[in-house]
């Protein structure tokens, strides 16, 4: 007997004695209100129909259920709420089977855990990624996952936000069986019939302690995870809430655990961290929306060339190889190209050593890599990325060669952090094909890619660069041409603010500590030591002739560099790194240099609290960010936010500097800048855009929406 009924997104079909509940809410079957209503109605129908002996929940298309419906974010909640839907599934009087193919994430996995049995197909991906949005699983996930998987595995799944595959889920106890094939309906019906034939009954996850039965071991695991999380979470709100909820699963009856979970979930909803993380989530999806996309499709590219085999060239090469592209690397001589190839292989050898890659897989990737010392070998490539020394004349010489050898229509890109791309394009006969691709080091790991758009570039070259970013799984941000583009231009400004703080009385170590306390992984002086102090020193010398003589200039970093102390690579910079240590020690000789420079300038040192340090540091960042937006170097404030989250270690839960400023109140940020301007009117000149927004009672967010 077969009968059918449906809502628009949840279709019910009876196949013999099994009620097939099929979710159809493209593209990923997100748990919108209509899906929640349809699932609840399906359980009512199953219970009311004596002809139904089992219920099968499947997702149509490419996923089971990939989580909450992001279109509902920020809107008033609509009943039925997800915890009630999960509880209703679990309370069904007929065995309920969830068949997971593709993604079962967040609320989707909570639905599956509320079912009585779980079958996975090989392509299944399971996860509880709520922590990435400043939340916790809020529909029983923190209570059911530990019962199914045990405290350690369940808590690690929730704290990481990562996805696991079908076999890992089976080994962990999250699913009952993995079935080969790709048809969830056929596999699910076969499994449901097998269960019915064996007399399987309903099996509510809530009804048994399951993996929590050995409470002593579970408590030891949870205590260890709590200590580790407190150390690593750097002020994050939701990770410790997850730990608290798992503790409730250990200590309380299921119904009380659910109530506790709900209270913690609602506390996360109200947290400013959630607002920052949600902003970051959406902002990263907005940066690819660029004006050029309306005007032109990307050019085809399959074969690319990388000029330079140093750290940056090798990192870009690995990114390109990982994206499935064929890469020819050019270096100036046999010794240099051998070093370049070794730099590439070192990355893959590291993966092999960690058991994350096989020798065969490495060989297959390296088959697409061609080392060469002749530019003539790249005559037929579709796209070139130059990654040589950061010197304008050196780069111009490379681009003259590229102009000579590359085919018509090839995209010519320069990886530069600061230099004028218009000047580089001008040495070619095809400036319309020249673009900037500013990768961040290490290029095969860092997500940010600043796509720098010079004045004469063709729109389809810009869209090609964004397509390359997508293939490489980078987060692209469109930037205009100026010294330092978006990120390094703003960095130079807040680094100046840090230098002023240092000369005025805060030690470099106090400044770094305050910045880490705000949520950055490293402070500005640690970053200088990591990158190499000589790099900034060279930039300062390059700019010396054009520096405003009235501008305040702090010479402390120059004194340190004059001693040959360039940071980690020389075992001392602002910090000491004995025997090549990665973590620096405070250096009394650096503090003596600081004191001597203060004395030379007649500065009487005054103390600064961590809060005062951060008010100046952030005000400088936001003020320069506003100027970058106003000048069109960044399309929107959100592009500045994404640049800093993805490339500069800005704490994601604060949403980026412009979102942070909105959350503080732009009037407060402007008042700080105006107060600091009484000490130094040239440096602390308020951005006209910031003044305008405050006068109109508007936010940076209003400019994101208008763009």
XYZ file of C-alpha atoms in Angstrom:
707
model
C 0.000 0.000 0.000
C 1.330 3.464 -0.912
C -0.234 6.787 0.009
C 1.119 10.328 -0.231
C 0.675 13.615 1.609
C 2.922 16.661 1.751
C 3.611 20.144 2.975
C 5.666 22.267 0.607
C 8.976 21.139 2.123
C 8.269 17.853 3.963
C 6.723 15.085 1.855
C 5.139 12.018 3.458
C 4.827 8.790 1.519
C 3.848 5.420 2.868
C 5.891 2.537 1.491
C 4.241 -0.624 2.871
C 4.498 -0.334 6.636
C 7.207 2.393 6.573
C 6.330 6.118 6.562
C 8.919 7.876 4.412
C 9.441 11.476 5.606
C 11.345 13.311 2.901
C 12.711 16.847 3.445
C 12.908 19.028 0.366
C 14.158 22.522 1.264
C 16.920 23.341 -1.269
C 19.802 23.907 -1.333
C 20.733 22.096 1.916
C 17.409 21.245 3.638
C 17.927 23.916 6.302
C 15.654 23.677 9.339
C 13.286 26.544 8.540
C 9.901 26.854 10.268
C 8.110 24.905 7.530
C 10.532 21.972 7.894
C 10.081 21.962 11.678
C 6.273 22.041 11.258
C 6.397 19.242 8.667
C 8.532 16.971 10.857
C 6.220 17.462 13.845
C 3.149 16.701 11.717
C 4.860 13.571 10.352
C 5.344 12.179 13.866
C 1.677 12.859 14.698
C 0.617 11.024 11.530
C 2.923 8.068 12.240
C 1.532 7.644 15.755
C -2.078 7.926 14.577
C -1.764 5.361 11.758
C -1.747 1.699 12.834
C -0.523 0.696 9.370
C 2.770 2.525 10.022
C 5.289 0.304 11.822
C 8.439 2.496 11.333
C 9.369 6.026 10.221
C 12.241 6.907 7.885
C 13.603 10.502 7.765
C 15.669 11.375 4.678
C 16.846 14.562 2.993
C 16.400 15.080 -0.737
C 19.244 16.451 -2.841
C 22.800 16.694 -1.559
C 22.285 16.804 2.226
C 20.356 15.303 5.113
C 19.880 18.598 7.016
C 22.772 21.060 7.012
C 21.626 23.028 10.058
C 19.559 26.070 10.952
C 18.088 28.297 8.248
C 20.388 31.333 8.154
C 17.536 33.351 6.629
C 15.882 33.189 10.064
C 18.918 34.620 11.904
C 18.033 37.774 13.800
C 14.269 37.305 13.301
C 11.750 36.427 16.041
C 11.594 32.630 16.542
C 8.629 30.752 15.045
C 7.062 27.641 16.652
C 7.601 24.763 16.757
C 11.047 25.327 18.253
C 13.771 22.830 17.405
C 14.081 21.288 20.919
C 10.356 20.497 20.804
C 10.694 18.943 17.335
C 13.579 16.732 18.519
C 11.667 15.680 21.631
C 8.611 14.863 19.502
C 10.691 12.671 17.173
C 12.171 10.836 20.133
C 8.709 10.377 21.682
C 7.299 8.734 18.536
C 5.803 5.332 19.399
C 7.144 3.779 16.176
C 10.901 3.256 15.570
C 12.330 6.327 13.769
C 15.354 5.896 11.487
C 17.434 8.838 10.200
C 19.426 8.194 7.019
C 22.392 10.547 6.774
C 23.878 11.274 3.372
C 25.834 14.476 2.844
C 25.719 17.033 5.651
C 24.011 16.492 9.006
C 25.202 19.579 10.856
C 24.056 21.466 13.927
C 20.302 21.111 14.273
C 20.397 18.514 11.484
C 22.559 16.221 13.603
C 20.363 16.969 16.632
C 17.359 15.714 14.615
C 19.316 12.541 13.739
C 20.320 11.998 17.378
C 16.657 12.311 18.418
C 15.777 9.464 16.030
C 15.970 5.955 17.448
C 18.388 4.575 14.839
C 20.943 6.219 12.535
C 22.215 4.916 9.216
C 24.994 6.748 7.354
C 26.066 6.550 3.722
C 29.787 6.887 2.905
C 29.582 10.591 1.917
C 27.967 11.621 5.219
C 29.472 14.555 7.137
C 28.380 14.997 10.751
C 29.120 17.909 13.060
C 27.906 20.329 15.712
C 29.516 23.605 14.555
C 27.454 26.014 16.712
C 30.565 27.126 18.639
C 31.796 28.834 15.446
C 28.813 31.203 15.702
C 29.184 31.828 19.414
C 26.458 29.327 20.287
C 26.084 25.825 21.738
C 23.887 23.001 20.415
C 20.500 24.039 21.781
C 18.116 21.214 20.874
C 19.479 18.437 23.052
C 22.836 18.064 21.305
C 24.860 18.563 24.489
C 22.751 15.915 26.256
C 22.351 13.272 23.526
C 25.838 13.354 21.967
C 27.657 12.356 25.206
C 25.178 9.481 25.741
C 25.906 8.184 22.224
C 29.625 8.977 21.866
C 30.980 9.407 25.384
C 32.072 12.640 27.027
C 35.485 13.031 25.390
C 34.474 12.439 21.758
C 31.208 14.394 22.029
C 32.762 17.392 23.776
C 35.675 17.531 21.322
C 33.210 17.416 18.410
C 31.281 20.373 19.867
C 34.339 22.409 20.905
C 36.059 22.075 17.523
C 33.014 22.683 15.338
C 34.641 20.200 12.925
C 32.875 17.599 10.795
C 33.534 13.865 10.917
C 32.909 11.268 8.224
C 30.686 8.192 8.257
C 33.323 5.693 9.447
C 34.513 7.973 12.266
C 30.867 8.487 13.310
C 30.342 4.706 13.348
C 33.483 4.138 15.429
C 32.335 6.849 17.873
C 28.850 5.357 18.270
C 27.136 8.345 16.689
C 25.628 6.159 13.958
C 24.590 2.504 14.122
C 25.562 1.384 10.649
C 27.284 2.565 7.450
C 25.747 1.316 4.209
C 27.498 1.558 0.839
C 25.781 3.393 -2.004
C 24.364 6.845 -2.622
C 20.575 6.328 -2.525
C 19.385 7.218 1.010
C 15.798 6.050 0.397
C 16.737 2.568 -0.828
C 19.336 2.100 1.933
C 16.968 3.470 4.571
C 14.008 1.288 3.583
C 16.211 -1.814 3.606
C 17.555 -0.908 7.071
C 14.070 -0.107 8.462
C 12.761 -3.482 7.234
C 15.772 -5.252 8.703
C 15.061 -3.568 12.074
C 11.354 -4.480 11.943
C 12.170 -8.099 11.021
C 14.437 -8.354 14.072
C 11.689 -6.955 16.321
C 13.557 -3.724 17.053
C 11.635 -1.383 19.325
C 11.773 2.369 19.873
C 15.110 3.352 21.432
C 15.070 6.901 22.854
C 18.601 8.238 23.403
C 17.332 10.086 26.488
C 16.128 6.929 28.206
C 19.554 5.452 28.916
C 22.857 6.768 30.263
C 24.636 4.959 27.431
C 28.292 6.048 27.306
C 27.825 8.120 30.493
C 27.435 4.991 32.628
C 31.108 5.084 33.697
C 30.762 8.420 35.456
C 34.214 8.450 37.074
C 36.075 8.134 33.739
C 33.724 10.622 32.092
C 34.410 13.159 34.867
C 38.189 12.811 34.495
C 37.877 13.398 30.721
C 35.621 16.408 31.223
C 37.879 17.986 33.855
C 40.843 17.691 31.470
C 38.824 19.258 28.637
C 37.675 22.084 30.923
C 41.261 22.936 31.905
C 42.423 22.806 28.277
C 39.479 24.913 27.069
C 39.965 27.572 29.763
C 43.576 27.905 28.600
C 42.848 27.986 24.850
C 39.547 29.811 24.509
C 41.037 33.302 25.116
C 37.919 34.899 26.514
C 35.453 33.046 24.287
C 32.039 32.643 25.879
C 30.437 29.533 24.376
C 33.186 26.828 24.704
C 32.973 26.726 28.501
C 29.161 26.734 28.250
C 29.480 23.495 26.232
C 31.577 21.998 29.049
C 28.966 23.118 31.612
C 26.175 21.485 29.589
C 28.063 18.182 29.295
C 28.590 18.347 33.060
C 24.798 18.703 33.368
C 24.384 15.589 31.182
C 26.555 13.733 33.707
C 24.861 15.125 36.821
C 21.187 15.682 36.007
C 18.205 13.699 34.720
C 17.722 14.170 30.961
C 14.779 16.612 31.238
C 16.696 18.832 33.681
C 19.791 18.659 31.452
C 17.676 19.910 28.531
C 16.402 22.841 30.610
C 19.956 23.741 31.637
C 21.140 23.496 28.004
C 18.314 25.829 26.929
C 19.249 28.438 29.550
C 22.890 28.364 28.404
C 21.851 28.533 24.731
C 19.764 31.658 25.429
C 22.683 33.220 27.332
C 24.826 32.684 24.207
C 22.116 34.228 21.989
C 22.328 37.408 24.109
C 26.140 37.532 24.078
C 27.894 40.257 22.051
C 30.304 37.504 20.958
C 27.488 35.850 19.025
C 26.799 39.153 17.228
C 30.491 39.375 16.296
C 30.717 35.760 15.099
C 27.482 35.957 13.093
C 28.733 39.173 11.470
C 32.024 37.440 10.557
C 30.119 34.455 9.128
C 27.994 36.601 6.810
C 30.764 39.088 5.990
C 32.999 36.318 4.607
C 30.205 35.389 2.218
C 29.710 39.007 1.121
C 33.298 39.835 0.104
C 32.943 37.949 -3.202
C 30.082 40.285 -4.198
C 32.044 42.768 -6.290
C 30.970 45.219 -9.026
C 33.074 43.430 -11.667
C 31.062 40.209 -11.207
C 28.079 41.866 -12.891
C 30.205 42.919 -15.849
C 32.326 39.892 -16.710
C 32.741 36.126 -16.326
C 36.188 34.829 -15.303
C 38.745 33.733 -17.902
C 39.533 30.019 -18.159
C 42.655 28.891 -16.312
C 44.145 25.436 -15.760
C 47.895 25.983 -16.131
C 49.622 28.560 -13.981
C 53.159 29.778 -13.357
C 54.752 30.946 -10.107
C 57.805 33.169 -10.382
C 59.982 32.599 -7.331
C 60.514 29.555 -5.123
C 61.109 31.176 -1.759
C 58.807 30.773 1.232
C 56.022 32.784 -0.405
C 56.391 31.308 -3.906
C 56.435 27.770 -2.498
C 53.356 28.428 -0.332
C 51.419 29.808 -3.317
C 52.553 26.814 -5.390
C 51.195 24.393 -2.764
C 47.878 26.308 -2.719
C 47.659 26.036 -6.518
C 48.591 22.339 -6.568
C 46.037 21.614 -3.835
C 43.446 23.364 -6.028
C 44.161 20.821 -8.792
C 46.097 23.199 -11.057
C 49.233 22.458 -13.089
C 52.102 24.693 -11.898
C 55.397 25.668 -13.501
C 57.785 27.335 -11.040
C 60.485 29.641 -12.401
C 63.700 30.494 -10.568
C 66.846 32.245 -11.786
C 69.319 29.308 -11.650
C 69.597 25.580 -10.992
C 70.512 26.024 -7.325
C 67.530 28.348 -6.655
C 64.984 26.123 -8.427
C 66.261 23.084 -6.492
C 65.670 25.074 -3.295
C 62.197 26.073 -4.550
C 61.238 22.458 -5.257
C 62.563 21.429 -1.818
C 60.401 24.150 -0.213
C 57.301 22.715 -1.931
C 58.142 19.098 -1.087
C 58.830 20.044 2.551
C 55.130 20.926 2.990
C 53.951 17.561 1.613
C 56.645 15.636 3.499
C 55.345 17.261 6.680
C 51.840 15.967 5.890
C 53.236 12.471 5.236
C 55.091 12.560 8.573
C 51.821 13.424 10.341
C 49.989 10.595 8.565
C 47.774 13.058 6.652
C 49.095 12.166 3.183
C 50.470 9.065 1.468
C 53.626 8.909 -0.671
C 51.373 8.003 -3.635
C 49.171 11.060 -3.098
C 52.261 13.285 -2.923
C 53.603 11.775 -6.138
C 50.253 12.435 -7.870
C 50.322 16.087 -6.777
C 53.981 16.618 -7.700
C 53.276 15.206 -11.174
C 51.507 18.530 -11.823
C 54.569 20.536 -10.713
C 57.288 21.550 -13.217
C 60.470 23.314 -12.050
C 62.252 25.504 -14.613
C 64.853 28.239 -15.011
C 63.549 29.465 -18.381
C 60.730 31.964 -18.856
C 60.146 30.435 -22.294
C 58.628 27.388 -20.527
C 55.613 29.429 -19.457
C 54.564 30.699 -22.881
C 51.264 28.804 -22.750
C 50.173 29.305 -19.118
C 46.815 30.943 -18.370
C 47.829 32.822 -15.249
C 51.129 33.899 -13.675
C 51.776 34.880 -10.051
C 55.038 36.707 -9.432
C 56.386 36.178 -5.894
C 59.918 37.607 -5.955
C 61.662 40.035 -3.588
C 59.569 43.039 -2.450
C 61.430 45.608 -4.586
C 59.714 47.662 -7.279
C 62.609 47.535 -9.773
C 63.030 43.754 -9.377
C 59.295 43.239 -9.957
C 59.287 45.560 -12.998
C 62.088 43.487 -14.557
C 60.055 40.290 -14.032
C 56.952 41.834 -15.632
C 58.932 42.939 -18.707
C 59.923 39.272 -19.147
C 56.326 38.091 -18.597
C 55.121 40.612 -21.164
C 57.644 39.170 -23.636
C 56.829 35.475 -23.196
C 53.230 35.085 -22.013
C 50.406 34.411 -24.447
C 47.784 37.031 -25.168
C 45.016 36.959 -22.557
C 47.164 35.451 -19.777
C 46.483 37.014 -16.379
C 49.639 38.540 -14.871
C 49.498 38.857 -11.082
C 51.959 40.304 -8.588
C 52.146 39.150 -4.981
C 53.079 42.393 -3.243
C 52.332 43.682 0.236
C 52.786 47.407 -0.390
C 54.046 48.305 -3.850
C 52.274 50.346 -6.538
C 50.697 47.850 -8.935
C 49.845 50.581 -11.434
C 53.601 51.231 -11.764
C 54.237 47.493 -12.288
C 51.446 47.253 -14.897
C 52.845 50.285 -16.722
C 56.028 48.433 -17.797
C 53.920 45.951 -19.819
C 52.078 46.405 -23.099
C 48.955 44.910 -21.450
C 48.082 46.726 -18.210
C 44.501 45.431 -18.589
C 45.824 41.942 -17.703
C 47.797 42.941 -14.565
C 46.362 42.520 -11.046
C 47.612 42.250 -7.462
C 47.237 39.040 -5.453
C 48.487 39.675 -1.931
C 48.859 36.268 -0.267
C 49.638 36.059 3.434
C 52.433 33.920 4.839
C 52.418 30.927 5.015
C 50.416 31.149 1.793
C 49.267 27.513 1.818
C 47.696 27.987 5.285
C 46.571 31.609 5.659
C 43.041 32.153 4.343
C 43.115 35.812 3.329
C 43.801 36.872 -0.261
C 43.761 40.620 -0.942
C 42.849 41.068 -4.618
C 44.279 44.453 -5.536
C 42.588 46.188 -8.452
C 44.768 48.657 -10.388
C 43.297 51.437 -12.542
C 43.559 49.815 -15.986
C 42.704 46.170 -15.210
C 39.900 44.487 -17.183
C 36.814 43.369 -15.203
C 37.234 39.728 -16.286
C 40.747 39.690 -14.788
C 39.256 40.730 -11.435
C 36.600 37.994 -11.618
C 39.323 35.492 -12.610
C 41.257 36.404 -9.453
C 38.135 35.797 -7.349
C 37.602 32.454 -9.095
C 41.217 31.504 -8.303
C 40.598 32.405 -4.637
C 37.533 30.157 -4.633
C 39.494 27.233 -6.133
C 42.249 27.753 -3.547
C 39.642 27.956 -0.733
C 40.852 31.451 0.187
C 38.768 34.293 1.615
C 39.061 37.029 -1.037
C 38.810 40.759 -0.336
C 38.820 43.377 -3.108
C 41.276 46.219 -2.415
C 42.247 49.403 -4.208
C 45.818 50.541 -4.876
C 47.556 52.530 -2.120
C 50.649 51.959 0.020
C 49.764 48.791 1.966
C 46.279 48.293 0.436
C 43.703 47.545 3.187
C 45.489 45.406 5.753
C 49.075 46.647 5.826
C 48.002 50.289 5.522
C 45.809 49.988 8.645
C 48.459 47.833 10.367
C 51.069 50.584 9.847
C 48.745 53.043 11.620
C 47.920 50.983 14.699
C 51.553 49.876 14.922
C 52.416 53.592 15.104
C 49.897 53.976 17.923
C 51.653 51.077 19.711
C 55.051 52.768 19.175
C 53.705 56.010 20.678
C 52.360 54.098 23.672
C 55.792 52.489 24.102
C 57.609 55.823 23.998
C 55.042 57.418 26.337
C 55.420 54.840 29.084
C 54.001 51.361 28.313
C 56.622 48.649 27.822
C 56.427 46.566 24.624
C 55.615 43.610 26.872
C 52.659 45.398 28.519
C 51.316 46.371 25.094
C 51.590 42.819 23.752
C 49.900 41.473 26.879
C 46.981 43.913 26.531
C 46.521 42.995 22.855
C 46.547 39.275 23.698
C 44.048 39.964 26.485
C 41.736 41.526 23.875
C 41.825 38.234 21.960
C 44.664 38.483 19.424
C 46.997 35.485 19.374
C 50.029 37.820 19.421
C 50.815 41.434 20.203
C 52.403 43.848 17.681
C 55.981 43.462 18.944
C 55.735 39.663 18.917
C 54.462 39.925 15.330
C 57.423 42.141 14.396
C 59.828 39.558 15.807
C 58.070 36.729 13.966
C 58.002 38.521 10.574
C 61.519 39.937 10.973
C 62.216 43.466 12.193
C 64.397 44.125 9.138
C 61.297 44.092 6.880
C 59.658 47.025 8.664
C 63.016 48.764 8.937
C 63.487 48.575 5.149
C 59.969 50.015 4.660
C 60.654 52.874 7.086
C 63.903 53.699 5.254
C 62.038 53.573 1.907
C 59.451 56.039 3.209
C 61.867 58.318 5.067
C 62.125 60.853 2.235
C 58.343 61.269 2.001
C 57.623 61.288 5.747
C 55.952 64.446 7.033
C 58.666 66.261 9.040
C 55.970 67.392 11.501
C 54.837 63.780 12.167
C 56.011 62.121 15.352
C 58.537 59.364 14.670
C 59.579 56.753 17.249
C 63.121 55.428 16.687
C 63.132 52.551 19.193
C 62.615 49.829 16.539
C 65.406 51.368 14.417
C 67.840 51.221 17.392
C 66.971 47.548 17.892
C 67.523 46.785 14.181
C 70.841 48.710 14.172
C 72.063 46.110 16.700
C 71.246 43.361 14.192
C 68.341 42.158 16.362
C 65.708 41.211 13.779
C 63.551 38.897 15.908
C 63.264 35.125 15.973
C 65.619 34.568 13.036
C 68.498 36.302 14.918
C 67.436 34.934 18.347
C 66.614 38.412 19.620
C 64.456 41.384 18.660
C 62.038 42.999 21.104
C 62.250 39.659 22.921
C 65.073 37.167 23.525
C 64.834 33.742 21.828
C 67.663 31.654 23.335
C 68.596 28.509 21.376
C 65.972 29.386 18.753
C 63.056 29.328 21.242
C 59.665 30.178 19.680
C 58.352 31.973 22.773
C 60.243 35.147 23.601
C 61.623 36.264 26.963
C 61.638 39.866 28.178
C 64.927 41.637 27.415
C 66.308 44.223 29.919
C 68.558 45.652 27.168
C 65.485 46.466 25.054
C 63.916 48.250 28.036
C 67.195 50.198 28.417
C 66.959 51.287 24.740
C 63.338 52.361 25.326
C 64.360 54.361 28.411
C 67.247 56.011 26.532
C 64.971 57.040 23.646
C 62.417 58.499 26.089
C 65.205 60.488 27.774
C 66.501 61.750 24.410
C 63.005 63.029 23.502
C 62.341 64.460 26.979
C 59.393 62.094 27.543
C 58.383 61.414 31.148
C 57.046 57.843 31.214
C 53.495 57.455 32.486
C 51.606 54.250 33.256
C 48.879 52.859 30.952
C 46.282 50.267 31.930
C 45.453 47.435 29.517
C 42.129 49.157 28.832
C 43.855 52.486 27.970
C 46.284 50.666 25.667
C 43.444 48.977 23.789
C 41.386 52.170 23.479
C 44.266 53.811 21.600
C 45.200 50.719 19.626
C 41.622 50.155 18.454
C 40.837 53.842 17.870
C 43.828 54.038 15.489
C 42.682 50.883 13.690
C 39.066 52.032 13.307
C 39.975 55.587 12.275
C 42.283 54.377 9.495
C 39.699 51.755 8.526
C 37.136 54.529 8.059
C 39.578 56.419 5.794
C 40.201 53.253 3.743
C 36.428 52.825 3.221
C 35.918 56.521 2.452
C 38.654 56.476 -0.215
C 37.191 53.352 -1.837
C 40.292 51.262 -1.065
C 37.823 48.881 0.636
C 34.362 48.507 -0.902
C 32.572 48.316 2.461
C 33.393 48.243 6.186
C 32.820 44.468 6.179
C 35.770 44.079 3.777
C 37.998 45.675 6.429
C 36.539 43.307 9.044
C 37.197 40.203 6.942
C 40.739 41.368 6.112
C 41.594 41.603 9.803
C 39.849 38.414 10.910
C 41.319 36.277 8.107
C 44.767 37.828 7.784
C 45.781 39.659 10.960
C 44.539 37.504 13.839
C 41.759 39.883 14.867
C 39.562 37.987 17.386
C 36.709 36.569 15.345
C 34.193 36.849 18.186
C 34.598 40.645 18.071
C 33.481 40.685 14.425
C 36.362 42.781 13.027
C 37.422 46.350 13.852
C 34.458 48.102 12.185
C 31.874 45.778 13.769
C 33.662 46.219 17.100
C 33.353 50.004 16.716
C 29.617 49.707 15.964
C 29.187 47.565 19.085
C 31.068 50.099 21.251
C 29.131 53.019 19.783
C 30.797 55.155 17.088
C 30.212 58.267 19.210
C 32.433 56.784 21.961
C 35.192 55.847 19.489
C 35.110 59.343 17.958
C 35.191 60.957 21.426
C 38.366 58.958 22.193
C 40.010 60.045 18.925
C 39.132 63.699 19.596
C 40.559 63.412 23.131
C 43.811 61.845 21.853
C 44.028 64.576 19.171
C 44.706 67.098 21.942
C 48.114 65.409 22.351
C 48.854 64.866 18.636
C 46.424 66.496 16.197
C 48.295 65.246 13.116
C 48.164 61.502 13.934
C 44.735 61.538 15.575
C 42.914 63.419 12.816
C 39.357 61.989 12.850
C 38.209 60.332 9.603
C 35.508 62.527 7.994
C 33.408 59.379 7.380
C 33.437 58.570 11.088
C 32.392 62.141 11.936
C 29.607 62.001 9.334
C 28.222 58.671 10.604
C 28.190 59.931 14.199
C 26.483 63.192 13.172
C 23.789 61.197 11.323
C 23.387 58.590 14.083
C 24.413 55.817 11.675
C 26.744 52.806 11.895
C 29.364 51.194 9.658
C 26.817 48.371 9.227
C 24.518 50.829 7.396
C 27.226 51.162 4.711
C 27.439 47.362 4.330
C 23.709 47.228 3.660
C 23.825 50.140 1.222
C 26.684 48.685 -0.850
